[in-house]
Each structure stands twice: as C-alpha cells, then as structure tokens.
Amino acid sequence: MSDRRRRKSLSIFRPPLAPLTPIDDEPPGSAPVTLKKRRPTSFGQDQSPSSSPTSAGAGVERTNSQSSLSRLLPKNRSRNLQKAGRPSSLFGSLRSLSSLHDEDEELTKTASSPSSFHSVSSAIPDVAAGMIIHHGPLPEAGPLFRKRCPYLVLTDHHLIRFKSQDRASEMFPGIPGPHNRSNMRHSRLSSSSSLHDLQTSSDNHFGVPLLHVVAVYKLDDGEPYFSIEIAHFNDSTNHASTMTLQIHDPRESDTWLTAIRSTASKARMANSVPFSQHLVEYTARALEVEHDYDTNHFRMFKVVQRANKAGKRSSSDDLTKLTSKICILAIGMYRVHLVPLPKTGRTSSSTSLSDLNGAFYGIVTLGSVNIQTFDDSFQLWFRQPFQPASALHLAALCVDEVALWLRQAAEYLRPEWMEPPFAWLVPQTLNDELLPVPAEGEDNRSFDRTLTAYCAAYGVDTSNIRYSIDYACEDAPGFALLPTGNPQKPKYSSLELLAILRALRYNETFRTISFAGVSLDILHGLCDYHGWEHTPWTTRCGGPVDLEDQQKASVLIQEIRALALKSRRLRRMDFSYSLIRRSSSAGPPQESGCGICEALFPLCAKQYTNVDWIVLNGISLSDVDIDYLYAAAIDKSCHFRAIEVGSCTLGDRSLQAALQALSHQGATLEAINFSGNFARLEPVKLREYLDELSYIRIVDFSNIYRTSGQEPLLELDTLLRWKLVELDLSRSPINAETLVALSKYLADPQSDTLRHLRMDQCALTGGNVDDLLRAMNRPEPRDLHFWISDNHLEQEHDRLIEAVGQSLTPAHVTMEMLEYKEEENFRLLVQAWTNNTSTRYLDISKVSLPSHASPETISALERLLAENRTIEFLNIAGEEAHLEVANFGSDLNRALTGLERNGTLKVLHVEHQKLGMPGANALASVLEENSTLLELHCSGNGFSLQAFTVIVRSLAGNTTLLYLPSMDEDRVAAIKKVDREIDSVRDSGMRSLTMPTRATVDTVRRSIGAAMPGQLSFSNRRGGPPLHQKRQANEQDLNMVMGAISEKWAHVVEILQGYLQRNYNLAQGLPPEGIPAAENERPVTGRSGTLGQLLGSNDATPVAEFNRQLGTDGHGIIPRNKEGVEGLQEEEDIEGALMMAKKLSLQS
C-alpha cells in the first residue's frame, strides 16, 4: 500500500457502524426501497471505542473475562429504520442481535408447507412471486434414450429447477411453452448436486432461496465443460449443499454466472439478519475455545472451502464425493478461523465443544490475498516461519468484505507498519474502500498488541517473554530484552525471538534497542528458504535497498537489518554478549562472521539507517567482521557516535585496523571501548589515533594489556582535549606516570564534566587514593562517582583515613571487597566516615575481616549509623558464596539500633549478614522509630517466618518506607532446611529402629525452630496416649506442614504489599488505600499462633491425628518457658515425632 493510502487509513476514523437492526415493516402504499450497493463501514455505530486488547506479559486471552455465553445473548433495544445496506457479516458485538427481539422466532421458523427446496423462513417470498431474471433448459447427463430435460429459472428470490419446461411455463407464464423449444440450444446444460441433502419440495420443482446462496464460482473439475458451482446453506436447518452447472458454451456460462451472482448479491443486501442467533453463538464458542474471542474484534462470514478438482475426470455420480465444503470464516482478535458448520439435528446449545474441529491461522502470518474478478473465489495464503505456505481456496459472495475486514485486522495488529508484509492482489476499486484502523491509545505505539499477535500466530507463550523500558537512559526511551521468565528454559526459541524482532519493526517509540545478555545464537546461520515476505527490500520511506544476496542472508541478518531500516528514531543498538561463536558447517568462527556486522555496517555505509551507536561487547569478531567495520568507518559520512568492541577477542592486527578506521570519525565519535581484548596497546601509537578524536565523552580501557615502558597509558594532553563524562581503567596496569597524568587532569577544571571514574583492581594503595582525592577536591563536594574496590588500601592506610576524615571525597564512593588483615584499620575507616560530610553515597560491602567484628568495631558502626548526617545511601551487605563468606557477625544487630537516631539515611543494604531473629527484632524497632528510611534491603539473613512477620508488623506505624523485600530467598532456605532434616530422620529410620540420638533431636528442633520459631512445639502437656499407642501419620500430613509454611509466608507478603501501597499513596499525595486488615491479627510468636492456623480449620483425620502427635489439639501450641528451653517432656515428644517419621519411612 502506498504512503498516501496508509496515511489515509490511519488518519480518517469514521464512527463505528451501528449494530444490525431489522428492517421495519413498510406502511401500505409506500414506495419500494431502492437497494444501493455499499461497502461496510467500521465497527458498530452504537459501540464505544474498544479498549486495548492486550498488555505487557498478558498472553493470548479473551478481552472480556466472562466465559459464559450468556453475555453473548441479545438484549432488548429499539429498532432503527435501515432501508439500505449490505450486511454480509456480523459486525461488532454479538449484542447487535438484540434488535431482533420478537421477530427472531419468525425469521428462523420452518415453513409448514413444502414450497421450496429447503425449509424457507417466512421472510422469503413465495417461489412463484418472483420476477424472472434468466431461464433455460438443463438436460441431465445419462443414456440418450433416458435423457431428461429439466428447466432452470432464476428469479429475484429463487433459483428453481423444474422437471420440464412445461412445468416452468405453468408457474411462470412469461416462459415460452414447449412448442417453442426448437429455437433454444437446450443440449448445452447438465447439472448435479449433493443428493444426500436435496429434498424436493414437490414432484414438479424445487428451489434454492437466493438468501441461502453462499458463493457462485467457476469450477475446474477436469470435465470438458464450463462448470459453475453454486453453494448454499440454510442455517435454520443446518442444510448445506452445492449445485454444479456444466455448460458447453462459455458465453452462456458467463451469462448464468453473472446473473446468479448479481441477483444473489442483491438478495443478500436486502437481508437484515445474515446469521441466525444459534449460528452466531456456535461460532463465538469456537473462538472462545481458542481464547481468541473479543466482542469488538469479531467478524464472521459464510464461505466455501473449494475442493481441488483440477486434473481429475469424474462421472456425474462421483461429483457428490468431490463437493466443496461450506464453513464459517471468523476473524478473531489474533487469528482467522475456519469453523465447520454445526452437525445436522443439533441445536447450538447442545453442540459439544469437542465437535469444533476447525482450523485457525495467525492474522500476522498472512502472506497473500488474491481475489478473482470473474467470480466469488479468492485465495488466502498463510505461512509460519521456516515452513511452506498454507493455501486456502475459498469462495464467498461477500469476498470484498472478507478482504477488507481481514486487511483492517492485520493493520490493527500492526498499526506502525507502513506497508503490509503480504501481497494484496485485489481489484483496484477495493483499494479506495480500505477500512480505517480503530485508534486506541496504547503505550509504546501498541507494541504489546503487536507482540501478542505474533505470539498467538507462532504459538508462543507470552508469559515467557520479559522486557523493560528505560525512560531515563541517554537515548531514551530504551527497550531492553531480558532473559526468559522460565528457569527451565533460559534461552528464547527462534519463534520467540522472531515474534519480538518483528513486533519491534517499524516501531518509532524506541531510540535504543538492547539484546544485551540474551542469546541470539539460535538465529545465527538459520535461513528461511520457504519465503521472503519479511525480507527488508526497502527503507521506511520506500526507497530500494541495494544489497547483494538479501534473500540468502540468515534470519538474524534480515531481522537486524529490518530493525535498522524501518525505524527513523532508532539510534543505538546493543548486542553485548548476545552471541557465543561456535564452529559450524559454514566454517570456523573466525571465517563465518557474527552476522551483526554484516547486517548493520553496509547500511551505515550507504546511509540507509540512522543507527550510529553499535555495541558489540563480548562477541567474538572475526576478520570478516573487522572488514565490514573498516569499510564503513573509513567513510566520514557514516557519522558514527560509538562502536564498542570490548572483549571481542581482537588481536594486534584487528585492533590496529579498528583504531585506524575509527580515527576517521573524529568529528562525531563520542565513545571508545577496547576493553578486555588480547591485543597489547602501544601508548605512543595509541596517542596518534586518539589525537584525531576531539569529542570523546566515554573511554573504557578496562582490562587491557599494554607494552612495557615508562609512558603513561593516557597522556595529559590527550585527556585535556576531551570533556570526559566516564573513564574506566579498572583491572588495567596503572604505572606512576599514568597516576601523575590522571592527578593533573583531575585537578584541572577541564575535568569538571567527569561523572564516573572507575579504578577497581588497579593495585592502588591508600596513598595513591589520597593523591587522587586531593586532586579532585573542590570547594563544594564534587558530583563524581569514584570506584576503588578490591585495591590494596591497607597500605598507607593512614593517608586514606586522613583524606576521608577531612571530607575530601566526592559525593559517591564505592569501595567493595576490601580485605583487612587488622580489624583496627577498618574501625578507623568507619570512624573517618562518621565524621565525613561530603559523601552521600557510600558502599563498603563485602568487607573481609580476620574474624567477626569486635564490640569496638560494632560500636563504631553504630555511631556511623546514628551520627553521620550526610550519607543517604549506605551498603554494608555481606557476602555468602561457596568459597568465601564475609559478614560482621551477629553483633551487628546492636549496631542497627543506631538507625533509630538517624535522620538522613534513605537506603540501607544489609543483606547476607546472618541477622536471624535478633536482627529482625532490631530492624522492627528501627522501623517503628525511623521516619526517613525509604528502602530497606535485608534478604538473605536467615529470617524465619516469625522473624519476617515481626518486621512486617512493625510497618503498621511506619508510613515512609517504600521498599522491603518479600524474603523469597529466606523462605526457600527455611523450607529446604526443615525438609532436609526430616529427610535425614527418615533415612536414619530406614537403617535402624532405635531411638534417635540426642544430637539428632536437637538438630531437628533447631531446624524447625529456624523455619517457624514458636509455632511448632512437640510438647503435649495436655496429656495423651503413650507413644506406642499413637497412630502413624500419613505422608500427606508432613506435606501439608511444608506447604503451610509457604501459604503463611504468602499471607505475610500480602500484608507487606498492603502497607507499602499505603505508604506509596501517601508519598504521592493519594488517599491511603491498600491498608491491610491485619491489625486484629496477633503476630506469630512463641506465645501465639497455632498449627491450626497453618493447617487450616480442618480437624479431620489424618490432620487431627497429626496435631495430637505434634503436641497440639488444633487450638494452640504449648508455649516455650521463659528461658526459651523446652522441658524434658517436650524433648521426649520430639523423640516421639522422630520415631513417627521413621515408621512412616518404613511403611512407605
């Protein structure tokens, strides 16, 4: 479609079409109504604009959540006079049938007298009352001496077949009698029809009401005739049939074809009710089964699925076996459905959903629409990726409407596409009658709608696709594809990636598209040889793309090219770590190329795209890729802003070629990244290339190798030429000359634009950091983030302490993974930070001390939390890995109480510090007193259900906290610990029936106490039968206990979300909605809470029996004593519970 037509369809939004209404009875003597042919307009006039059919992560679902068919039934409404129109399908909501009301029964009622071929409703005029349009003899095939000569008459309401011309002339006097037959060429016709459906209405004639005609089309059945097939269907009786006219004269064949088509179309235009209610309901149920029904996007048409008779020769007796099939073509939200007709003798209410064995095709997989101009036939082609196309040979009187509504549905699902990816082979008149696409206000230019459509067409689960949109990045907004949401399937499939890539095509919302960290390997080298409809042959403006062997390129290359070609706003594309190069039949990785360079750099060289920032970090680039880069970068007209090739396994030659090429982009290049490559940089040669770059803002020379020598890696003159924003030298060798040059640069006002300086793992000492801090110091705290993690800061530590204490630090400092051999040095650093007044962001997480922090260090941390008045973000999280554990110990709980006196801290990270229940109590007291803390990150501390509950209950009086984790990590750890200990008891029971040891009892008690302290006590102080008389518990009971922990945890999370929603509303000035009704619930502590709350109120066996064995009657748990130590009787009952577990394992 041209741009003019596209703009027309997107800019003209006519009001939707009114629902179908019956034609009012004409008053006596009124003038006849003239039927004028018109195209159907858009959606129902009385309908409100439809809402968005889908959202992020929504899936292919019905827009209307109700599944009952009662919402499909009509409702009473007033009738409108509708004298003209051509209602060929059901437009809009099914509620449009409500206009029928009382007339509906009469319109579908079977006639009592056999006056026509089918049961004709009272709305169909009498056979003899029609006006003759065309007539002629119809000799039947057979032996010559038995040959009969029926007569066919076409009126404005019926197509009637008489036994003879005499019978026809008796009913229609205008037909000549048999004495005039000598002048007629009666030997040119023969007919056949589906005899199993034909029921003559009399001995002399039978007729087909033209209202029942579905399609009239030429038939290629291999016979030496010019055949016409007429398909008709009576939905009130579910009778479907076809009639074939085999005509020897092509001119006579065309005459009959034109006459029947024209007359049937006029009769259909005059019919106000094209479908009976039971057929509409039946079709809607078929779409509901496939989750594709939406009241605002539902169209249905009667069509014929034509049989393929080409090349076959059959007798008239075999024609009934090759007849075409009449069905319903329904356009749903995302698919085109071919619904079989309901079985004869069944009503819609009794039709089983299992009988609906139709086919469906994704609308966005439409490849071609081909309409014949000489009859009602048309073809639809659909094609799934990597599969041959599926052709549907159809026919329908309403072929124009089918094409127009299908075109509108395709454009609605892809509103941003400037040209359809399918062939539109229709008469020119249809191009002037394209239906407008409904305008619906959706975010991101309906990206979710298009993505859901492709997922539905490709059979992809939308819940597996995750993405984010960043509105604060440099080239915003930015789309970032995230890893899959299914841990069992960490990589996207080829169809999932194609759905995402094609949904992004033409979308003008995003200026940045990122696939960083998402594997695209499955598309690398994958070709689709079955079609090229998605190959980008033109730019967005319609200009041709002159590239060689486009059709032979892999799917990855074609889709990336399409993204770059079809969007004018797209500027940045990030493919970091998205391809892992492997050897293949196409050649080793160094020879085949990654595909991304082949896709993008030729487009940039020929200025077909506006993409000028390409990130290739982490992708192994071959010589072929470097050649593509070099050919594009040496052309100054490309105007590259950045080409990042960090960790791309570049050797000396490849890196030298890339530097030489990028030096030609000195007028526009803003960022360079050569980090993590094998090549060794020679500072003198590097300076020659860097001096050509005048507008560099971002430099990443992390983890690089350089040749030996005394020269600085970056000369002072080079640094002063740039206005840097980011400089990364992490894990790179920094000699004394480089430190001097860097210190002089930081002291110069030219460096005031610098915002990020990374020097992690650079072997810096405390003295080196002191020099840098003093160089970057300004009268006001500098807005700079300084990373100095994992350095040797304990050397010359006193100089670092002095610089920090004098507030020479910038506003943001990160010094993670510091390793101290002497704890006193760390305590001095904490004291210096307590007095610091320049830093607002401080990260001292993962600090490694010789042992757990001493009371003196804990006191220093407490003073830091209580007395510092500038730090707003503080990270003191620990580390818990397989080979290394770093935390301050359990005494950190005392330091946390300092937050009660803090009035500036907004974000606190204290993960993996093994706080336990004492830490939960400390945090709860802090939250009750502190009114400035906005975020508290405290997961991974071994919190039990009781500890989590205590923290959440403290939010009842806190109205400022906006974030608190749901402790999923702690929940999983608690359940695994209890399950592990129970399994160990079962295993021991399999080996021995002896009583468990005291150590085992204590271990299980501690494990259960860690998961649910105070909730499960095996003491039975209320008395009970001896242990040997207790019934064995069922496996279900133990599973219910484990599941009850998760259920109770989810309940506490729900309460947490309510408190956080309340606080968010208060922060935004909204009514404090979302307050949980939990004030009446008591916290689950050692003296409150019941097993009945965990297991529910069900006291039936075996739960009640298990409660007795666990020492509870379902109403309360025997509390612990004041010292928190269970008595001897409780220990004996624990031993009994363990014996029960052993017996259970033996029984199983």
mmCIF file of C-alpha atoms in Angstrom, residues 403-672:
data_model
loop_
_atom_site.group_PDB
_atom_site.id
_atom_site.type_symbol
_atom_site.label_atom_id
_atom_site.label_comp_id
_atom_site.label_asym_id
_atom_site.label_seq_id
_atom_site.Cartn_x
_atom_site.Cartn_y
_atom_site.Cartn_z
ATOM 1 C CA ALA A 403 -10.732 -8.953 2.244
ATOM 2 C CA LEU A 404 -11.442 -5.515 3.712
ATOM 3 C CA TRP A 405 -12.042 -6.740 7.258
ATOM 4 C CA LEU A 406 -9.011 -9.010 7.082
ATOM 5 C CA ARG A 407 -6.880 -6.109 5.885
ATOM 6 C CA GLN A 408 -8.176 -3.958 8.726
ATOM 7 C CA ALA A 409 -7.486 -6.691 11.302
ATOM 8 C CA ALA A 410 -3.910 -7.050 10.027
ATOM 9 C CA GLU A 411 -3.341 -3.302 10.170
ATOM 10 C CA TYR A 412 -4.886 -3.083 13.623
ATOM 11 C CA LEU A 413 -2.406 -5.641 14.952
ATOM 12 C CA ARG A 414 0.486 -3.847 13.213
ATOM 13 C CA PRO A 415 -0.539 -0.192 13.312
ATOM 14 C CA GLU A 416 3.025 1.070 12.828
ATOM 15 C CA TRP A 417 3.815 -0.906 9.683
ATOM 16 C CA MET A 418 3.966 1.422 6.703
ATOM 17 C CA GLU A 419 3.493 -1.376 4.171
ATOM 18 C CA PRO A 420 1.868 -4.756 4.705
ATOM 19 C CA PRO A 421 4.140 -7.808 4.507
ATOM 20 C CA PHE A 422 1.665 -9.638 2.281
ATOM 21 C CA ALA A 423 0.605 -9.499 -1.340
ATOM 22 C CA TRP A 424 -2.608 -7.537 -1.853
ATOM 23 C CA LEU A 425 -3.957 -8.799 -5.203
ATOM 24 C CA VAL A 426 -7.430 -7.296 -5.331
ATOM 25 C CA PRO A 427 -9.428 -5.163 -7.766
ATOM 26 C CA GLN A 428 -8.400 -1.544 -7.805
ATOM 27 C CA THR A 429 -11.797 -0.453 -6.519
ATOM 28 C CA LEU A 430 -11.123 -2.134 -3.171
ATOM 29 C CA ASN A 431 -8.041 -0.013 -2.592
ATOM 30 C CA ASP A 432 -10.287 3.040 -2.454
ATOM 31 C CA GLU A 433 -12.544 1.442 0.157
ATOM 32 C CA LEU A 434 -9.996 0.391 2.803
ATOM 33 C CA LEU A 435 -11.489 0.473 6.261
ATOM 34 C CA PRO A 436 -9.934 2.824 8.827
ATOM 35 C CA VAL A 437 -7.978 1.264 11.667
ATOM 36 C CA PRO A 438 -9.567 1.903 15.078
ATOM 37 C CA ALA A 439 -7.487 4.348 17.092
ATOM 38 C CA GLU A 440 -6.786 3.098 20.592
ATOM 39 C CA GLY A 441 -4.488 4.892 22.975
ATOM 40 C CA GLU A 442 -1.799 2.412 23.961
ATOM 41 C CA ASP A 443 1.677 2.961 25.308
ATOM 42 C CA ASN A 444 4.737 2.466 23.120
ATOM 43 C CA ARG A 445 2.741 2.680 19.906
ATOM 44 C CA SER A 446 0.851 -0.568 20.516
ATOM 45 C CA PHE A 447 3.998 -2.667 20.913
ATOM 46 C CA ASP A 448 2.253 -5.041 23.318
ATOM 47 C CA ARG A 449 -0.606 -5.573 20.878
ATOM 48 C CA THR A 450 1.721 -6.443 18.012
ATOM 49 C CA LEU A 451 3.892 -8.692 20.171
ATOM 50 C CA THR A 452 0.858 -10.603 21.445
ATOM 51 C CA ALA A 453 -0.399 -11.034 17.880
ATOM 52 C CA TYR A 454 2.879 -12.591 16.765
ATOM 53 C CA CYS A 455 2.997 -14.814 19.842
ATOM 54 C CA ALA A 456 -0.533 -16.034 19.130
ATOM 55 C CA ALA A 457 0.310 -16.687 15.485
ATOM 56 C CA TYR A 458 3.552 -18.523 16.260
ATOM 57 C CA GLY A 459 2.158 -20.470 19.219
ATOM 58 C CA VAL A 460 4.431 -18.725 21.721
ATOM 59 C CA ASP A 461 3.677 -18.284 25.406
ATOM 60 C CA THR A 462 3.783 -14.567 26.143
ATOM 61 C CA SER A 463 4.494 -15.150 29.825
ATOM 62 C CA ASN A 464 7.944 -16.374 28.856
ATOM 63 C CA ILE A 465 8.904 -13.025 27.304
ATOM 64 C CA ARG A 466 10.293 -10.336 29.602
ATOM 65 C CA TYR A 467 11.456 -6.849 28.707
ATOM 66 C CA SER A 468 11.952 -3.444 30.272
ATOM 67 C CA ILE A 469 11.643 0.113 29.002
ATOM 68 C CA ASP A 470 14.038 2.752 30.312
ATOM 69 C CA TYR A 471 12.835 6.323 30.054
ATOM 70 C CA ALA A 472 15.931 7.795 31.753
ATOM 71 C CA CYS A 473 18.761 6.412 29.600
ATOM 72 C CA GLU A 474 20.830 8.571 27.277
ATOM 73 C CA ASP A 475 18.952 7.712 24.085
ATOM 74 C CA ALA A 476 15.544 7.299 25.690
ATOM 75 C CA PRO A 477 13.241 5.517 25.645
ATOM 76 C CA GLY A 478 15.220 2.334 25.536
ATOM 77 C CA PHE A 479 13.879 -1.181 25.001
ATOM 78 C CA ALA A 480 15.848 -3.969 26.712
ATOM 79 C CA LEU A 481 15.013 -7.632 26.230
ATOM 80 C CA LEU A 482 15.529 -9.567 29.459
ATOM 81 C CA PRO A 483 16.258 -13.258 29.982
ATOM 82 C CA THR A 484 13.289 -15.587 29.870
ATOM 83 C CA GLY A 485 10.947 -15.899 32.815
ATOM 84 C CA ASN A 486 11.205 -19.692 32.764
ATOM 85 C CA PRO A 487 14.185 -21.086 34.710
ATOM 86 C CA GLN A 488 13.716 -24.429 32.964
ATOM 87 C CA LYS A 489 14.177 -22.722 29.603
ATOM 88 C CA PRO A 490 16.794 -19.981 29.984
ATOM 89 C CA LYS A 491 17.085 -19.228 26.255
ATOM 90 C CA TYR A 492 14.499 -17.915 23.853
ATOM 91 C CA SER A 493 13.408 -20.109 20.963
ATOM 92 C CA SER A 494 13.682 -18.993 17.361
ATOM 93 C CA LEU A 495 9.940 -18.276 17.150
ATOM 94 C CA GLU A 496 10.007 -16.239 20.364
ATOM 95 C CA LEU A 497 12.875 -14.122 19.065
ATOM 96 C CA LEU A 498 11.167 -13.634 15.705
ATOM 97 C CA ALA A 499 7.964 -12.523 17.449
ATOM 98 C CA ILE A 500 9.932 -9.922 19.415
ATOM 99 C CA LEU A 501 12.002 -8.701 16.475
ATOM 100 C CA ARG A 502 9.012 -8.346 14.168
ATOM 101 C CA ALA A 503 6.973 -6.606 16.847
ATOM 102 C CA LEU A 504 9.797 -4.048 17.143
ATOM 103 C CA ARG A 505 9.935 -3.464 13.396
ATOM 104 C CA TYR A 506 8.541 -0.077 12.314
ATOM 105 C CA ASN A 507 8.015 0.941 15.962
ATOM 106 C CA GLU A 508 9.035 4.576 16.306
ATOM 107 C CA THR A 509 8.906 4.624 20.100
ATOM 108 C CA PHE A 510 12.347 3.338 20.985
ATOM 109 C CA ARG A 511 15.607 5.120 20.299
ATOM 110 C CA THR A 512 17.599 2.337 21.929
ATOM 111 C CA ILE A 513 17.135 -1.416 21.478
ATOM 112 C CA SER A 514 19.211 -3.749 23.618
ATOM 113 C CA PHE A 515 19.634 -7.517 23.449
ATOM 114 C CA ALA A 516 22.490 -7.472 25.969
ATOM 115 C CA GLY A 517 22.900 -10.803 27.741
ATOM 116 C CA VAL A 518 20.193 -12.538 25.655
ATOM 117 C CA SER A 519 21.357 -15.381 23.432
ATOM 118 C CA LEU A 520 20.702 -14.868 19.713
ATOM 119 C CA ASP A 521 22.759 -17.893 18.687
ATOM 120 C CA ILE A 522 19.705 -19.842 17.584
ATOM 121 C CA LEU A 523 19.139 -17.351 14.738
ATOM 122 C CA HIS A 524 22.787 -17.258 13.679
ATOM 123 C CA GLY A 525 23.124 -19.090 10.386
ATOM 124 C CA LEU A 526 19.423 -20.029 10.359
ATOM 125 C CA CYS A 527 17.766 -19.438 6.972
ATOM 126 C CA ASP A 528 14.149 -19.492 5.868
ATOM 127 C CA TYR A 529 14.030 -20.749 2.289
ATOM 128 C CA HIS A 530 10.230 -21.017 2.072
ATOM 129 C CA GLY A 531 9.538 -17.324 1.543
ATOM 130 C CA TRP A 532 10.965 -13.808 1.602
ATOM 131 C CA GLU A 533 7.949 -11.721 2.543
ATOM 132 C CA HIS A 534 9.748 -10.424 5.651
ATOM 133 C CA THR A 535 12.978 -9.580 3.847
ATOM 134 C CA PRO A 536 13.549 -5.781 4.035
ATOM 135 C CA TRP A 537 13.740 -4.764 0.394
ATOM 136 C CA THR A 538 13.027 -1.070 1.039
ATOM 137 C CA THR A 539 13.687 1.631 3.601
ATOM 138 C CA ARG A 540 10.937 3.101 5.748
ATOM 139 C CA CYS A 541 10.412 5.823 3.155
ATOM 140 C CA GLY A 542 10.033 3.245 0.377
ATOM 141 C CA GLY A 543 13.441 3.637 -1.232
ATOM 142 C CA PRO A 544 15.065 0.477 -2.604
ATOM 143 C CA VAL A 545 17.833 -1.212 -0.625
ATOM 144 C CA ASP A 546 20.744 -2.097 -2.883
ATOM 145 C CA LEU A 547 22.394 -5.030 -1.114
ATOM 146 C CA GLU A 548 23.589 -8.263 -2.625
ATOM 147 C CA ASP A 549 22.098 -11.665 -1.821
ATOM 148 C CA GLN A 550 19.447 -10.366 0.559
ATOM 149 C CA GLN A 551 17.347 -13.493 0.159
ATOM 150 C CA LYS A 552 20.303 -15.720 1.007
ATOM 151 C CA ALA A 553 21.092 -13.964 4.285
ATOM 152 C CA SER A 554 20.334 -15.627 7.610
ATOM 153 C CA VAL A 555 17.247 -14.745 9.583
ATOM 154 C CA LEU A 556 19.406 -12.911 12.145
ATOM 155 C CA ILE A 557 20.858 -10.644 9.453
ATOM 156 C CA GLN A 558 17.485 -9.972 7.843
ATOM 157 C CA GLU A 559 15.741 -9.112 11.110
ATOM 158 C CA ILE A 560 18.521 -6.804 12.360
ATOM 159 C CA ARG A 561 18.554 -5.052 9.015
ATOM 160 C CA ALA A 562 14.796 -4.642 9.174
ATOM 161 C CA LEU A 563 15.025 -3.021 12.614
ATOM 162 C CA ALA A 564 17.624 -0.539 11.382
ATOM 163 C CA LEU A 565 15.882 0.188 8.081
ATOM 164 C CA LYS A 566 12.300 0.571 9.245
ATOM 165 C CA SER A 567 12.824 2.999 12.143
ATOM 166 C CA ARG A 568 13.935 6.588 11.776
ATOM 167 C CA ARG A 569 14.276 7.255 15.512
ATOM 168 C CA LEU A 570 16.418 4.238 16.341
ATOM 169 C CA ARG A 571 19.931 5.439 17.185
ATOM 170 C CA ARG A 572 21.561 2.838 19.421
ATOM 171 C CA MET A 573 21.668 -0.959 19.279
ATOM 172 C CA ASP A 574 23.296 -3.055 22.000
ATOM 173 C CA PHE A 575 24.239 -6.695 21.300
ATOM 174 C CA SER A 576 26.595 -7.201 24.244
ATOM 175 C CA TYR A 577 27.245 -10.874 24.995
ATOM 176 C CA SER A 578 24.349 -11.989 22.787
ATOM 177 C CA LEU A 579 26.346 -14.365 20.574
ATOM 178 C CA ILE A 580 28.645 -17.207 21.564
ATOM 179 C CA ARG A 581 30.608 -18.139 18.482
ATOM 180 C CA ARG A 582 30.843 -21.832 17.689
ATOM 181 C CA SER A 583 32.289 -23.783 14.802
ATOM 182 C CA SER A 584 29.724 -24.892 12.257
ATOM 183 C CA SER A 585 29.442 -26.366 8.808
ATOM 184 C CA ALA A 586 29.703 -22.854 7.421
ATOM 185 C CA GLY A 587 33.238 -22.639 8.734
ATOM 186 C CA PRO A 588 35.106 -21.773 11.911
ATOM 187 C CA PRO A 589 34.037 -18.694 13.863
ATOM 188 C CA GLN A 590 36.948 -16.638 12.570
ATOM 189 C CA GLU A 591 35.765 -17.143 8.983
ATOM 190 C CA SER A 592 31.964 -17.080 9.074
ATOM 191 C CA GLY A 593 31.417 -13.753 10.856
ATOM 192 C CA CYS A 594 28.933 -12.949 13.587
ATOM 193 C CA GLY A 595 26.246 -11.635 11.221
ATOM 194 C CA ILE A 596 25.605 -8.399 13.122
ATOM 195 C CA CYS A 597 28.447 -6.544 11.388
ATOM 196 C CA GLU A 598 27.235 -7.820 8.018
ATOM 197 C CA ALA A 599 23.722 -6.626 8.819
ATOM 198 C CA LEU A 600 24.458 -3.111 10.083
ATOM 199 C CA PHE A 601 27.694 -1.690 8.688
ATOM 200 C CA PRO A 602 26.689 -1.863 4.973
ATOM 201 C CA LEU A 603 23.506 0.032 5.858
ATOM 202 C CA CYS A 604 25.540 2.676 7.677
ATOM 203 C CA ALA A 605 27.982 2.961 4.773
ATOM 204 C CA LYS A 606 25.123 3.618 2.332
ATOM 205 C CA GLN A 607 23.277 5.846 4.818
ATOM 206 C CA TYR A 608 20.156 3.706 4.841
ATOM 207 C CA THR A 609 19.766 3.974 8.619
ATOM 208 C CA ASN A 610 20.147 6.451 11.454
ATOM 209 C CA VAL A 611 21.774 3.914 13.789
ATOM 210 C CA ASP A 612 25.120 5.387 14.831
ATOM 211 C CA TRP A 613 25.889 3.717 18.189
ATOM 212 C CA ILE A 614 26.635 -0.008 17.919
ATOM 213 C CA VAL A 615 27.663 -2.098 20.926
ATOM 214 C CA LEU A 616 29.357 -5.418 20.153
ATOM 215 C CA ASN A 617 30.936 -6.124 23.539
ATOM 216 C CA GLY A 618 31.517 -9.776 24.350
ATOM 217 C CA ILE A 619 31.049 -11.053 20.766
ATOM 218 C CA SER A 620 33.981 -12.794 19.150
ATOM 219 C CA LEU A 621 34.682 -10.826 15.962
ATOM 220 C CA SER A 622 36.394 -12.448 13.007
ATOM 221 C CA ASP A 623 38.425 -10.864 10.244
ATOM 222 C CA VAL A 624 35.255 -10.767 8.144
ATOM 223 C CA ASP A 625 33.537 -8.643 10.797
ATOM 224 C CA ILE A 626 36.518 -6.290 11.045
ATOM 225 C CA ASP A 627 36.445 -5.870 7.265
ATOM 226 C CA TYR A 628 32.779 -4.790 7.418
ATOM 227 C CA LEU A 629 33.623 -2.362 10.249
ATOM 228 C CA TYR A 630 36.643 -0.958 8.449
ATOM 229 C CA ALA A 631 34.776 -0.439 5.161
ATOM 230 C CA ALA A 632 32.084 1.605 6.904
ATOM 231 C CA ALA A 633 34.192 3.537 9.434
ATOM 232 C CA ILE A 634 36.682 4.965 6.942
ATOM 233 C CA ASP A 635 33.762 6.787 5.325
ATOM 234 C CA LYS A 636 33.276 10.027 7.249
ATOM 235 C CA SER A 637 29.695 10.313 6.025
ATOM 236 C CA CYS A 638 28.693 7.439 8.347
ATOM 237 C CA HIS A 639 28.838 9.806 11.362
ATOM 238 C CA PHE A 640 29.348 7.070 13.968
ATOM 239 C CA ARG A 641 28.981 8.145 17.561
ATOM 240 C CA ALA A 642 30.362 4.914 19.010
ATOM 241 C CA ILE A 643 31.414 1.399 18.064
ATOM 242 C CA GLU A 644 32.134 -0.588 21.219
ATOM 243 C CA VAL A 645 34.230 -3.720 20.741
ATOM 244 C CA GLY A 646 35.143 -4.677 24.300
ATOM 245 C CA SER A 647 36.016 -8.335 24.974
ATOM 246 C CA CYS A 648 35.738 -9.176 21.276
ATOM 247 C CA THR A 649 38.929 -11.316 21.168
ATOM 248 C CA LEU A 650 40.701 -8.779 18.979
ATOM 249 C CA GLY A 651 44.344 -9.400 18.212
ATOM 250 C CA ASP A 652 47.009 -6.832 17.450
ATOM 251 C CA ARG A 653 46.138 -6.591 13.773
ATOM 252 C CA SER A 654 42.384 -6.424 14.263
ATOM 253 C CA LEU A 655 42.624 -3.794 16.990
ATOM 254 C CA GLN A 656 45.048 -1.744 14.909
ATOM 255 C CA ALA A 657 42.624 -1.827 11.955
ATOM 256 C CA ALA A 658 39.681 -0.809 14.155
ATOM 257 C CA LEU A 659 41.624 2.109 15.670
ATOM 258 C CA GLN A 660 42.754 3.282 12.261
ATOM 259 C CA ALA A 661 39.191 3.173 10.895
ATOM 260 C CA LEU A 662 37.631 4.932 13.873
ATOM 261 C CA SER A 663 40.175 7.736 13.683
ATOM 262 C CA HIS A 664 38.297 8.901 10.557
ATOM 263 C CA GLN A 665 35.194 9.501 12.710
ATOM 264 C CA GLY A 666 36.891 12.151 14.846
ATOM 265 C CA ALA A 667 34.201 14.753 14.153
ATOM 266 C CA THR A 668 31.375 12.651 15.592
ATOM 267 C CA LEU A 669 32.808 9.804 17.704
ATOM 268 C CA GLU A 670 31.813 10.130 21.363
ATOM 269 C CA ALA A 671 32.816 6.812 22.920
ATOM 270 C CA ILE A 672 35.560 4.219 22.514
#
